[in-house]
XYZ file of C-alpha atoms in Angstrom:
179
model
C -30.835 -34.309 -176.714
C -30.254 -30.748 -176.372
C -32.242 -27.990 -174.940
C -31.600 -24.114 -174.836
C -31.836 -22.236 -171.409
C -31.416 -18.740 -172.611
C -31.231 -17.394 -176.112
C -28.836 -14.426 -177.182
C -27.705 -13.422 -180.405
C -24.217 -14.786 -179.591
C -22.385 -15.977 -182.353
C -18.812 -16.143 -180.590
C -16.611 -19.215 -179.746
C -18.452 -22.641 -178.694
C -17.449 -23.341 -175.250
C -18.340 -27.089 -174.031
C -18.276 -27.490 -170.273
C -18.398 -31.146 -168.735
C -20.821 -31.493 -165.488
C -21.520 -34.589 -163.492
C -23.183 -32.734 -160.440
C -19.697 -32.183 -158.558
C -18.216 -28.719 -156.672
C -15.480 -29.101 -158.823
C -17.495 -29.389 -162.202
C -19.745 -26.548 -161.075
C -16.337 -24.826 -160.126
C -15.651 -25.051 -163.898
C -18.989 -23.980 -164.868
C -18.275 -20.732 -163.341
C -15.039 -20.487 -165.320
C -16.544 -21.223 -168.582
C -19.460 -18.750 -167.559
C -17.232 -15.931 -167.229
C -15.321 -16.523 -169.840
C -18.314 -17.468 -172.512
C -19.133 -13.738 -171.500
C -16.104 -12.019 -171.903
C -15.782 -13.288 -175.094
C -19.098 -13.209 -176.047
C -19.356 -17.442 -176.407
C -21.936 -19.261 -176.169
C -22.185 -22.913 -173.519
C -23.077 -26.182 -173.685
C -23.506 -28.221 -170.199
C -22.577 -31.971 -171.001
C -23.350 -34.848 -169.060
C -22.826 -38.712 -169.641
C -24.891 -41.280 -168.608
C -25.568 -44.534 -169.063
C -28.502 -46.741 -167.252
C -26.699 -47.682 -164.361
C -26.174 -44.242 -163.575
C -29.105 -42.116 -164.734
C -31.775 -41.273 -162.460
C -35.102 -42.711 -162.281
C -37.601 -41.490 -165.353
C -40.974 -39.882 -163.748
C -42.194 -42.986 -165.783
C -40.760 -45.655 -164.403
C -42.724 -48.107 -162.381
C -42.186 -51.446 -160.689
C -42.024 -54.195 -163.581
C -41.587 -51.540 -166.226
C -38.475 -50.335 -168.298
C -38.861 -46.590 -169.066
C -37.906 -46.067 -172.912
C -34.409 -44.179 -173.115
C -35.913 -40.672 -173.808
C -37.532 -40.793 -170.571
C -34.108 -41.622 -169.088
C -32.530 -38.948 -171.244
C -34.979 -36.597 -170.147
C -34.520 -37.324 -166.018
C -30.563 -36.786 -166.719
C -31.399 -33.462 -168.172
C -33.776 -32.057 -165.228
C -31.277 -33.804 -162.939
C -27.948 -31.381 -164.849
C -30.365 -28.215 -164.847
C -31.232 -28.658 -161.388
C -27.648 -29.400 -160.030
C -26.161 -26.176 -162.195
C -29.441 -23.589 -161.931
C -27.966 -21.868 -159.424
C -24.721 -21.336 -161.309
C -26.259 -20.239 -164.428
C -28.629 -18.043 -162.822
C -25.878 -16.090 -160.603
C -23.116 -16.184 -163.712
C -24.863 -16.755 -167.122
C -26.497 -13.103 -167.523
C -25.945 -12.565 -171.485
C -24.435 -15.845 -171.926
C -26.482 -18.384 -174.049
C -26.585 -22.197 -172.049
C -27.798 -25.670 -173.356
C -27.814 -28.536 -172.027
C -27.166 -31.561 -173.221
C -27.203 -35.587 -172.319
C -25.046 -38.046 -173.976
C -25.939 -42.121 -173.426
C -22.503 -43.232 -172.666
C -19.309 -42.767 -171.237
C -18.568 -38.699 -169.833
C -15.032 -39.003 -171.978
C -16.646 -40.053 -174.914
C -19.799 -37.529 -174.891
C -16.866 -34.672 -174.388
C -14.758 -35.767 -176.897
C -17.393 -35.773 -179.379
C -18.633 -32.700 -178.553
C -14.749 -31.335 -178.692
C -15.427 -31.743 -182.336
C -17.603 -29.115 -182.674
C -16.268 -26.681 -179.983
C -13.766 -24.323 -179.866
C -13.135 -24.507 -176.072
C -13.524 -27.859 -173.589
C -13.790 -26.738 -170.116
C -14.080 -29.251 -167.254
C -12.721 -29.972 -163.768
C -9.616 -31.619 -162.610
C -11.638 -34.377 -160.833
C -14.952 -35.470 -160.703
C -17.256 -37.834 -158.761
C -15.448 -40.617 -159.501
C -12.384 -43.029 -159.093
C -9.304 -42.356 -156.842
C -9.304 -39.457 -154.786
C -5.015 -38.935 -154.574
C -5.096 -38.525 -158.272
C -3.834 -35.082 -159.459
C -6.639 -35.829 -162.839
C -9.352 -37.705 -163.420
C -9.760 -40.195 -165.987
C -12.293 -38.206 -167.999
C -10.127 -35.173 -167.579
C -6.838 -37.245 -168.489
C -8.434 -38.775 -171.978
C -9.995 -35.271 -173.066
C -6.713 -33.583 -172.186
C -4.869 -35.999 -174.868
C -7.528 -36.655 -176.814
C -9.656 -33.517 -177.620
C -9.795 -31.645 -180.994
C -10.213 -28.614 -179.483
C -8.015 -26.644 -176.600
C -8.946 -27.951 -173.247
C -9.001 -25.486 -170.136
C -9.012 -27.840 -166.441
C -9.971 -25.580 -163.567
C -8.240 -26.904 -160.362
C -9.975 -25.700 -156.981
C -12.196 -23.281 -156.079
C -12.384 -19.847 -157.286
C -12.085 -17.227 -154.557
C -13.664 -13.802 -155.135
C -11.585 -10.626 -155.026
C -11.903 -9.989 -151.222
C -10.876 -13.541 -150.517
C -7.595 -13.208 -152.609
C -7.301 -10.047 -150.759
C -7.427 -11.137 -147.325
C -5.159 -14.024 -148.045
C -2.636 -11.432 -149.522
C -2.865 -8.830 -146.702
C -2.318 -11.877 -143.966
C 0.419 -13.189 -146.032
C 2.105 -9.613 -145.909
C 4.511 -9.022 -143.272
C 3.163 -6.453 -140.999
C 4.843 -3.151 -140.190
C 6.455 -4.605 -137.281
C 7.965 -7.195 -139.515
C 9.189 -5.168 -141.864
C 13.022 -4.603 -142.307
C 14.403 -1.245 -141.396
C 16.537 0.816 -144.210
């Protein structure tokens, strides 16, 4: 199920961005966000899910099995919520939909790789083994996608940030070596 968040008359490259409600993914987000605008692309948010790891539907009572729409639809409010500030701040111009896939995170990505022109997701995620350089999602996409694949490692900095860290890093006129 898909659902659009803001519609522009973009009609540039398809960027697909993986989220499952991490810093890192939303670290990606912002990537993909900037990019999608300098190039005038358009985003999807993806998120897999299966049962086990969906949210509780609005509908769900004790005794009673929601149907899987209302699952569907309680992974979806869960992704907009956990990126709205994101998209808000960096997705001026850009168009953003959303999207939940009943399955495994690799396999939702790599089918949506199909239709993209650009995969854009985080080194790690939420899960499995933190001393890992990848995660396994990341890792299968990375060999397996039919589209390039951009992993964003870390947290961006802003301009005055990379600044600062340059201008400490400098040596200081004191420092300096004399001609």
């Amino acid at each position: 199920m898909s659902e659009t968040a803001q519609q522009t008359s973009a009609t540039g490259p398809r960027i697909v961005v993986g989220n499952d409600g991490s810093a890192p993914a939303l670290h990606a987000l912002e990537w993909a966000l900037d990019h999608a605008r300098a190039v005038g692309g358009t985003i999807t948010i993806v998120r897999g899910w299966t049962f086990s790891t969906a949210p509780r539907p609005k509908s769900h009572t004790f005794g009673y099995v929601p149907p899987r729409a209302d699952f569907e639809e309680a992974v979806l409010d869960d992704l907009r919520a956990d990126v709205a500030d994101t998209v808000a701040t960096r997705g001026e111009g850009v168009a953003v939909d959303y999207s939940a896939y009943c399955g495994p995170a690799g396999t939702a990505l790599l089918e949506a790789s199909a239709e993209a022109d650009l995969v854009v997701v985080s080194s790690r995620g939420r899960g499995g083994f933190r001393g890992l350089t990848l995660g396994s999602t990341t890792d299968q996409l990375v060999r397996h996608a039919s589209c390039p694949v951009v992993v964003v490692r870390g947290a961006r900095t802003s301009e005055t940030e990379r600044t600062r860290t340059l201008d400490a890093a400098a040596p200081t006129a004191e420092e300096q070596p004399s001609s």
